[in-house]
Each structure stands twice: as C-alpha cells, then as structure tokens.
Short mmCIF file of C-alpha atoms and ligand atoms in Angstrom, two decimals:
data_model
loop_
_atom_site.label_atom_id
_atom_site.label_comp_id
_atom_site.label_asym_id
_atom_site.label_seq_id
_atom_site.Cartn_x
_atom_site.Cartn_y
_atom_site.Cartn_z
CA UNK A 1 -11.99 66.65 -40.92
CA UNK A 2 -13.71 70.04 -40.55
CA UNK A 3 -18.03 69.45 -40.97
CA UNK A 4 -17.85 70.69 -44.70
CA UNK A 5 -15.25 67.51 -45.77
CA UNK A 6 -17.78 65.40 -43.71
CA UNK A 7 -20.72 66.49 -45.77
CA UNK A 8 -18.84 65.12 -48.57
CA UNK A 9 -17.56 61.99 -47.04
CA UNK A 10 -21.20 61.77 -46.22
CA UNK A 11 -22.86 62.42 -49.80
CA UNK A 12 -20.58 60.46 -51.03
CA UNK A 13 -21.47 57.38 -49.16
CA UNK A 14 -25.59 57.88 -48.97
CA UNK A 15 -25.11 58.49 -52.54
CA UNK A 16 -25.97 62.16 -52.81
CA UNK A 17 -24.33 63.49 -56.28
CA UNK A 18 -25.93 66.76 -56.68
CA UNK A 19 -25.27 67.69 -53.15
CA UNK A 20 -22.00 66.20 -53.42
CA UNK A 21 -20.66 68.50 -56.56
CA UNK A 22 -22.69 71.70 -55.71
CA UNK A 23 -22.29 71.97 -51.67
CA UNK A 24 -20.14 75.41 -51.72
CA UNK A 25 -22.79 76.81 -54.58
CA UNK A 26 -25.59 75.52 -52.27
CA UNK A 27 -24.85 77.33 -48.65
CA UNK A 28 -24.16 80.52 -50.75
CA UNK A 29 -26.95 80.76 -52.24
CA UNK A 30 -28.60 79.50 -49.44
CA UNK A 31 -27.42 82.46 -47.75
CA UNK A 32 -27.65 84.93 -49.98
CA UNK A 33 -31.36 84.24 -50.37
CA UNK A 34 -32.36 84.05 -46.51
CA UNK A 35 -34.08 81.13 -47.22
CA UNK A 36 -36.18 79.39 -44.94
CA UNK A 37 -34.46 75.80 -43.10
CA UNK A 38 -37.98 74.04 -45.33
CA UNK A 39 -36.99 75.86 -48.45
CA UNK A 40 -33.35 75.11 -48.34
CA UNK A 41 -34.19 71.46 -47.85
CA UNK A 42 -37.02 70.93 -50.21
CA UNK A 43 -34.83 72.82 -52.78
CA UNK A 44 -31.75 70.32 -52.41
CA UNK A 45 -33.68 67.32 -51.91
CA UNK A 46 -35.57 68.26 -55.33
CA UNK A 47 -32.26 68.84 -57.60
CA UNK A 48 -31.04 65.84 -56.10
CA UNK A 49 -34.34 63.95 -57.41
CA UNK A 50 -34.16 65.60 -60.63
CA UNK A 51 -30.12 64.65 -61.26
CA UNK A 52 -31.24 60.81 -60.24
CA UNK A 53 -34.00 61.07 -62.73
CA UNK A 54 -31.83 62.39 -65.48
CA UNK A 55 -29.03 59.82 -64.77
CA UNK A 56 -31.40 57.36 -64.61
CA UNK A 57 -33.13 58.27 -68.08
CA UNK A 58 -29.45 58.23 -69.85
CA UNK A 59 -28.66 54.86 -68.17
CA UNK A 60 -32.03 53.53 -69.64
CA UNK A 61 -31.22 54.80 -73.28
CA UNK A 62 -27.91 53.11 -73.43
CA UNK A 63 -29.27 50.15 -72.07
CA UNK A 64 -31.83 50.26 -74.48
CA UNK A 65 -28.78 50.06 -77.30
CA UNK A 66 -30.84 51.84 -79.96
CA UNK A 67 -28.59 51.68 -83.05
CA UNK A 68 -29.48 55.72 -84.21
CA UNK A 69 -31.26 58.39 -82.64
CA UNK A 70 -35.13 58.66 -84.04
CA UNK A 71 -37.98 60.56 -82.91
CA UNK A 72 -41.81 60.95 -83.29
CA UNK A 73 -41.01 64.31 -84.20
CA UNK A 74 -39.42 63.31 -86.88
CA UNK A 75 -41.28 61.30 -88.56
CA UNK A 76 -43.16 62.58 -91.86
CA UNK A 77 -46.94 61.34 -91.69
CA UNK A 78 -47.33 62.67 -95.19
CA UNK A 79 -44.52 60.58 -96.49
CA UNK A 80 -45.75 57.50 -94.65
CA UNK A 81 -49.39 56.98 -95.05
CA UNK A 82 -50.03 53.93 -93.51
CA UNK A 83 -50.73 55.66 -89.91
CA UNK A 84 -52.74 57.86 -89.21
CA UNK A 85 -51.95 61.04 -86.63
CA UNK A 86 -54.40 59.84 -84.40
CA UNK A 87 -52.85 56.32 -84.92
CA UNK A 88 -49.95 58.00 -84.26
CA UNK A 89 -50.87 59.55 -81.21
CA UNK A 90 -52.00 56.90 -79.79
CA UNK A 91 -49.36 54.64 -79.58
CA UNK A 92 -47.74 57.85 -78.22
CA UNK A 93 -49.68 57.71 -75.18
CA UNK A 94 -48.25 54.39 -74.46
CA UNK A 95 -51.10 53.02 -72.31
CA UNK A 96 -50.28 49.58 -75.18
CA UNK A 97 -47.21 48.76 -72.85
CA UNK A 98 -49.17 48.52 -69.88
CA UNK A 99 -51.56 46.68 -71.35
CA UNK A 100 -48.90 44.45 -72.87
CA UNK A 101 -49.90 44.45 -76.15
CA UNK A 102 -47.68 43.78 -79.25
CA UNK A 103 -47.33 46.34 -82.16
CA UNK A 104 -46.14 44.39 -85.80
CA UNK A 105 -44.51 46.71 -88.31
CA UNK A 106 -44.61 45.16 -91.61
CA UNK A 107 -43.42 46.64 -95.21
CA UNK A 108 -40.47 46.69 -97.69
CA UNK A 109 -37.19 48.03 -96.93
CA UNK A 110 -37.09 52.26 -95.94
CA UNK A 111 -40.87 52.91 -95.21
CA UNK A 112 -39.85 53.59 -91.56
CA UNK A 113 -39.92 50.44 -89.96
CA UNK A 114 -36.88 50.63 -87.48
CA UNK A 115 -37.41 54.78 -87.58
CA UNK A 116 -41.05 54.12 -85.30
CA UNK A 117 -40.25 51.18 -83.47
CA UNK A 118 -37.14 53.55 -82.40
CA UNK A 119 -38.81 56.80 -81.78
CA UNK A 120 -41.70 54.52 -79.72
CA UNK A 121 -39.03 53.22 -77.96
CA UNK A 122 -37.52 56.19 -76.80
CA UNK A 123 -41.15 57.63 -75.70
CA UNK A 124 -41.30 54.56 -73.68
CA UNK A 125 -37.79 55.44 -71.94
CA UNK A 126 -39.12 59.09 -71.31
CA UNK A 127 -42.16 57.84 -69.90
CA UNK A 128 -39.66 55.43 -67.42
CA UNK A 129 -39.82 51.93 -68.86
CA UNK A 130 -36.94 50.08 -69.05
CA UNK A 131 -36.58 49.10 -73.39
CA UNK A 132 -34.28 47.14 -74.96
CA UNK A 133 -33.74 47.01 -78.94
CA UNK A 134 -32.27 44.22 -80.38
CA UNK A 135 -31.85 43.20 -84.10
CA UNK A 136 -33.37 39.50 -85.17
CA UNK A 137 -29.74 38.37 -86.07
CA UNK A 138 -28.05 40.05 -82.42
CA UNK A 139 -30.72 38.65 -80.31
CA UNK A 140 -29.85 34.79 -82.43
CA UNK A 141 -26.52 34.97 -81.20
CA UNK A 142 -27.55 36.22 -77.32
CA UNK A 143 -29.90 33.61 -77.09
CA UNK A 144 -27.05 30.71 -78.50
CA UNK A 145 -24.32 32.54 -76.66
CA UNK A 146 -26.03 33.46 -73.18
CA UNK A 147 -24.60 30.57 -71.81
CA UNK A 148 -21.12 31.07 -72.24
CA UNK A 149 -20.68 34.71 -72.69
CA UNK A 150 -21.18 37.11 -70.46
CA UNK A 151 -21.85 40.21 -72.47
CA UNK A 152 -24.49 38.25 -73.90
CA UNK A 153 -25.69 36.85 -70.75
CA UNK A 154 -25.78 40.73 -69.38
CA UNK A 155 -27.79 41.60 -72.77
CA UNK A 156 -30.25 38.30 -71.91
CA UNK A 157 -30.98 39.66 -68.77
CA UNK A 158 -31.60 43.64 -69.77
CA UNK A 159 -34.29 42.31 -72.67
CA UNK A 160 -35.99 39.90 -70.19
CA UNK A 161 -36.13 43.01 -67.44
CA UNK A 162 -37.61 45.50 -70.45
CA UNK A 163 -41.25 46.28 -70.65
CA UNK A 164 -40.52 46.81 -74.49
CA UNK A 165 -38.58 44.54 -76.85
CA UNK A 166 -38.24 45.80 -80.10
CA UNK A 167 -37.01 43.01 -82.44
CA UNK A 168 -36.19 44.37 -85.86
CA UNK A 169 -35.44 43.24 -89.22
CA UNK A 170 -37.26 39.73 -88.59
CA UNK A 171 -37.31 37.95 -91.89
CA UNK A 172 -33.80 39.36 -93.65
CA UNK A 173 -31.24 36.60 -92.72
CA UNK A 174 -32.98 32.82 -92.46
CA UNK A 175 -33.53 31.05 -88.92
CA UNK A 176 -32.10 27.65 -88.29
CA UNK A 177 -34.53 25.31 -86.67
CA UNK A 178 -32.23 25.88 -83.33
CA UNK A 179 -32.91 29.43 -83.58
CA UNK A 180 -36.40 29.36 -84.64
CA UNK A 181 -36.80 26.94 -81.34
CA UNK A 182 -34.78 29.67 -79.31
CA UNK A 183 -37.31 32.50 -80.60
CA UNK A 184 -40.43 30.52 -79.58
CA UNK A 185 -39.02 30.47 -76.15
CA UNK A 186 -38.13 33.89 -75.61
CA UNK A 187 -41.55 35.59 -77.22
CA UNK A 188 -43.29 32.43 -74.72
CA UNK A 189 -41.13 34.17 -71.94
CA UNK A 190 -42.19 37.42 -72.83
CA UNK A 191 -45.56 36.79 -73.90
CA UNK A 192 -47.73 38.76 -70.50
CA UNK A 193 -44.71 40.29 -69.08
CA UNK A 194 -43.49 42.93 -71.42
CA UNK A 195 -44.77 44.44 -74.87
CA UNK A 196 -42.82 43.31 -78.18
CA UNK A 197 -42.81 45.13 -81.44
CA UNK A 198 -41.57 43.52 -84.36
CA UNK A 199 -40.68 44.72 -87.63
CA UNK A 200 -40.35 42.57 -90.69
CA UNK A 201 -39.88 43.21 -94.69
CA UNK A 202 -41.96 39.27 -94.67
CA UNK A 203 -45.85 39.01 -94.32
CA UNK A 204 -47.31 36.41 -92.12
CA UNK A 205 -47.90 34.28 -94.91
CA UNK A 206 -44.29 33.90 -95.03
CA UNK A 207 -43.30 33.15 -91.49
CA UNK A 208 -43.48 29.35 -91.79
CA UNK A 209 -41.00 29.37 -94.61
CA UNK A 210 -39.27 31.51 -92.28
CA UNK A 211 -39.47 29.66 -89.00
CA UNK A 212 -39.15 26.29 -90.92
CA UNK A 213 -42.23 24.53 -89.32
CA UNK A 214 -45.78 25.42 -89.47
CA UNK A 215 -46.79 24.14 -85.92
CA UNK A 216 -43.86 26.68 -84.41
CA UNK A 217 -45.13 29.12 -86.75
CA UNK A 218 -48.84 28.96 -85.43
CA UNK A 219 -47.49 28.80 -81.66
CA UNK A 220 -45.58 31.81 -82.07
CA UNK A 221 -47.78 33.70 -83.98
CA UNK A 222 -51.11 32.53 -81.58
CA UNK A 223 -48.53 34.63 -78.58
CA UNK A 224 -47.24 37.52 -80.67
CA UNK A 225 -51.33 38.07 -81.80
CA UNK A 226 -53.22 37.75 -78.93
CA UNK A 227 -53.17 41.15 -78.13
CA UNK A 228 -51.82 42.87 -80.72
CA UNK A 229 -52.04 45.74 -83.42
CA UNK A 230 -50.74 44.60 -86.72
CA UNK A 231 -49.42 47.90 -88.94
CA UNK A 232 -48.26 47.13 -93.16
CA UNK A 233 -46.46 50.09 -93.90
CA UNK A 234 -46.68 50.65 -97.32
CA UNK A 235 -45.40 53.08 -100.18
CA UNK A 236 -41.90 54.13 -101.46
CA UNK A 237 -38.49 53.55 -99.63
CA UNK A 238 -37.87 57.02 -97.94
CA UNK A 239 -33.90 56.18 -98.25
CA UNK A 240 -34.73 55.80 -102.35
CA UNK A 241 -36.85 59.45 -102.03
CA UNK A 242 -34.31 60.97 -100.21
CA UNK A 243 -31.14 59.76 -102.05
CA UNK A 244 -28.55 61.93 -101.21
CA UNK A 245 -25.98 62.27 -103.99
CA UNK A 246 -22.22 63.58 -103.63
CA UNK A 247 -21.80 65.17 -106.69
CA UNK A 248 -24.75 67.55 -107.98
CA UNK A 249 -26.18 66.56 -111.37
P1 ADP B 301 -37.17 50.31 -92.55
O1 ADP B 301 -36.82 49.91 -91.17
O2 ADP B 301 -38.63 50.20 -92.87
O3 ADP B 301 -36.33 49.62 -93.58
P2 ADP B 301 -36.12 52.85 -91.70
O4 ADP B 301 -37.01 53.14 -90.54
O5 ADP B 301 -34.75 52.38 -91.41
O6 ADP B 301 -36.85 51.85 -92.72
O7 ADP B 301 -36.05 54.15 -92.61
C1 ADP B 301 -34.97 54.40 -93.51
C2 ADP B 301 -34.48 55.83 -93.33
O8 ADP B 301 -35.52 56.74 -93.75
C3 ADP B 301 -34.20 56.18 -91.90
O9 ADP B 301 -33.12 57.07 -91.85
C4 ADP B 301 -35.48 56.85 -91.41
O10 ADP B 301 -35.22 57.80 -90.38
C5 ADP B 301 -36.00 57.52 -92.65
N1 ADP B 301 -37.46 57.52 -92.73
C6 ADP B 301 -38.25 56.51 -93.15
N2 ADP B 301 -39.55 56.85 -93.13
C7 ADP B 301 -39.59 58.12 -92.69
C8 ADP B 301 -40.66 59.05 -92.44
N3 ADP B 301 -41.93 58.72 -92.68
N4 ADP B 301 -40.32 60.28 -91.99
C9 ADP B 301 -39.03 60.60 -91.76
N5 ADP B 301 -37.98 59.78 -91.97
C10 ADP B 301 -38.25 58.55 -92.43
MG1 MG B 302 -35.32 48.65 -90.59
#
C-alpha cells in the first residue's frame, strides 16, 4: 500500500468522510495555494466538521419523520391571526425547549395546526435538538406495539431521546381506556425531560370525554399545563381558502 491508499484505509476507519472523498482535491489545492502546515489542517479539520454537522442535521430530520415539509417562512400571519409576529418570533427563538415548556395548538381543521408545530419542529432540528413527530393514532399503536415490534420499539426509543414531541391530531379518532392509560404514561415520562406540543381540533373541556375518565383527564392535563403556553387558533380553514380546483370555472 503506497501512503496515499493508507490515508484512506485510515479515514476510513477514524471515520473521516470529507477527507476520505476529497484527499486528491485536498493536496492539490493544498499545493497550489502554498498554504501554511496550520492552514492546511485547520481547513480540513473544518470541512470535515461542517460535513458531520450536515449529515448529522439530515439524520435528525428523518428521524424526526415529519409527514411534509413546512416552514416559518411560510406561514401567512395575515391569514392566521391568532399569533402574533412577536408571538411568532418568540417561539422561534426556542429558549421554550430548554425550559421544557409545552406549546397546545388548538382550533378546527386547516387553521395551521400541524403547518407550526412542523415548521417549529424543524427550527428545533436546525438549532440541534433531536425532534420526533408523531400522529395521536401512530404513537397508540407504538406505545401497544413497542413490546413486540421492533420498528416500533426503535420509534419508542427516538421520541423518548427527543427534546420535542410533537403529538398531532389529538382528539380525531377516540382513545380506549388502554390507550388513554398508555398516554398518561408517556406525557408522565416526558413531563421535565423534553418539551411536547400538541395539537387538537377538541378544547379542554372536551378531553375527559376524550380520555374517558375525569381523574386521568386532570392528571394529564395538571403535566401537559404546568408550564405551558396554550394557543386557539381560530378563523377559516386555509385548505377551504385555498381550494384548488382542476377545472377552471
Ligand atoms: P390543521 O393542522 O390545523 O388542520 P394544517 O396545518 O394541516 O391545518 O394546514 C392545512 C394546509 O394549509 C397545510 O397545507 C398548511 O401548510 C396550510 N396552511 C394553514 N395555515 C396556513 C398559514 N397561516 N399560512 C400558510 N399556509 C397555511
Ligand atoms: Mg393537522
């Protein structure tokens, strides 16, 4: 093996991808630029940081098994009313998620529910936390399969290691008193370890009916709402406002 293979063999086993791919590219430009022994190692120690970064970011984003791509950017303040920009902005800054608290999004069907929690969620990822999205119904059948399936075991494990959990669409399909006993115990789990935001079409007042007994109700709600910002989105379904038709009238 001549010392260039070696490098390889070597990058390959410390783990060394940038340096790995890029090695011929690197020593020519290293010579073609004079550059100093310092500069040639801070430059390749850098790109190699910034390739681990990136790879780290994408492995975060599909771990995070967001079902559509939504950003902040996106998301018309004029059309949705209920938040404010500096609201907005806020939550943005993400200092919430090491504080732990829990964000409720409340409303009817297509005021932008999922579309925040989402675009939050992938702040969060930029920002480096680990996130996991989950809808009510999926995470029902992780917590009642995690102990005989493994995919749903491995999906367990990412939410309890996330310092977000979005839960979406809480309130749509009704909770059996198993599952409703299964929720308490992850959102007890949670509850000072990671931050949780929940969307739901129902209103407090209806989470009993929901959960099926007022005592699990009160515990769940007395974690969720310690520390906690509570936000009823309210006006028209943007889906409905922004039908899109096939044929032109
Ligand atoms: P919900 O979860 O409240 O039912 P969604 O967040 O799924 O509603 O929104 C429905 C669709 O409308 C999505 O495609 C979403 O991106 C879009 N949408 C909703 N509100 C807004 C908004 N204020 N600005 C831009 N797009 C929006
Ligand atoms: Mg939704």
């Amino acid at each position: 093996m001549d010392t260039l293979e070696e490098i390889i063999s070597y990058s390959t086993t410390l783990k060394l991808p940038y340096l790995k791919q890029n090695i011929i590219q690197i020593l020519d430009t290293a010579k073609k630029n004079d550059q100093t022994y310092q500069d040639f190692l801070h430059k390749l120690l850098h790109n190699e940081m910034l390739l681990r970064d990136e790879r780290s970011r994408e492995k975060r984003v599909k771990n995070a098994a967001f079902p559509a791509t939504k950003t902040v950017d996106d998301f018309d303040l004029a059309f949705q009313k209920s938040i404010s920009k500096r609201q907005l902005n806020e939550l943005c800054e993400l200092t919430w998620i090491d504080q732990m608290y829990n964000l409720i999004l409340l409303g009817p069907p297509g005021v932008g529910k999922s579309h925040l929690a989402i675009a939050l969620g992938h702040k969060a990822i930029e920002a480096g936390y680990n996130v996991s999205f989950v809808t009510m119904d999926l995470l029902m059948h992780t917590l009642k399969t995690a102990e005989i399936s493994r995919k749903s075991k491995g999906k367990l494990n990412r939410i309890l290691g996330s310092s977000l959990v979005i839960i979406d669409e809480l309130g749509y399909l009704p909770i059996s008193r198993e599952e409703a006993n299964l929720f308490f115990g992850l959102i007890s789990t949670l509850h000072e370890q990671a931050s949780v935001i929940i969307t739901s079409n129902k209103g407090f007042e209806d989470w009993t009916e929901l959960l099926g007994d007022p005592a699990l109700t009160t515990a769940v709600l007395d974690r969720i709402t310690y520390r906690c910002e509570v936000i009823t989105m309210q006006g028209k379904s943007y889906r409905l406002e922004h039908r899109q038709s096939l044929f032109e009238s």
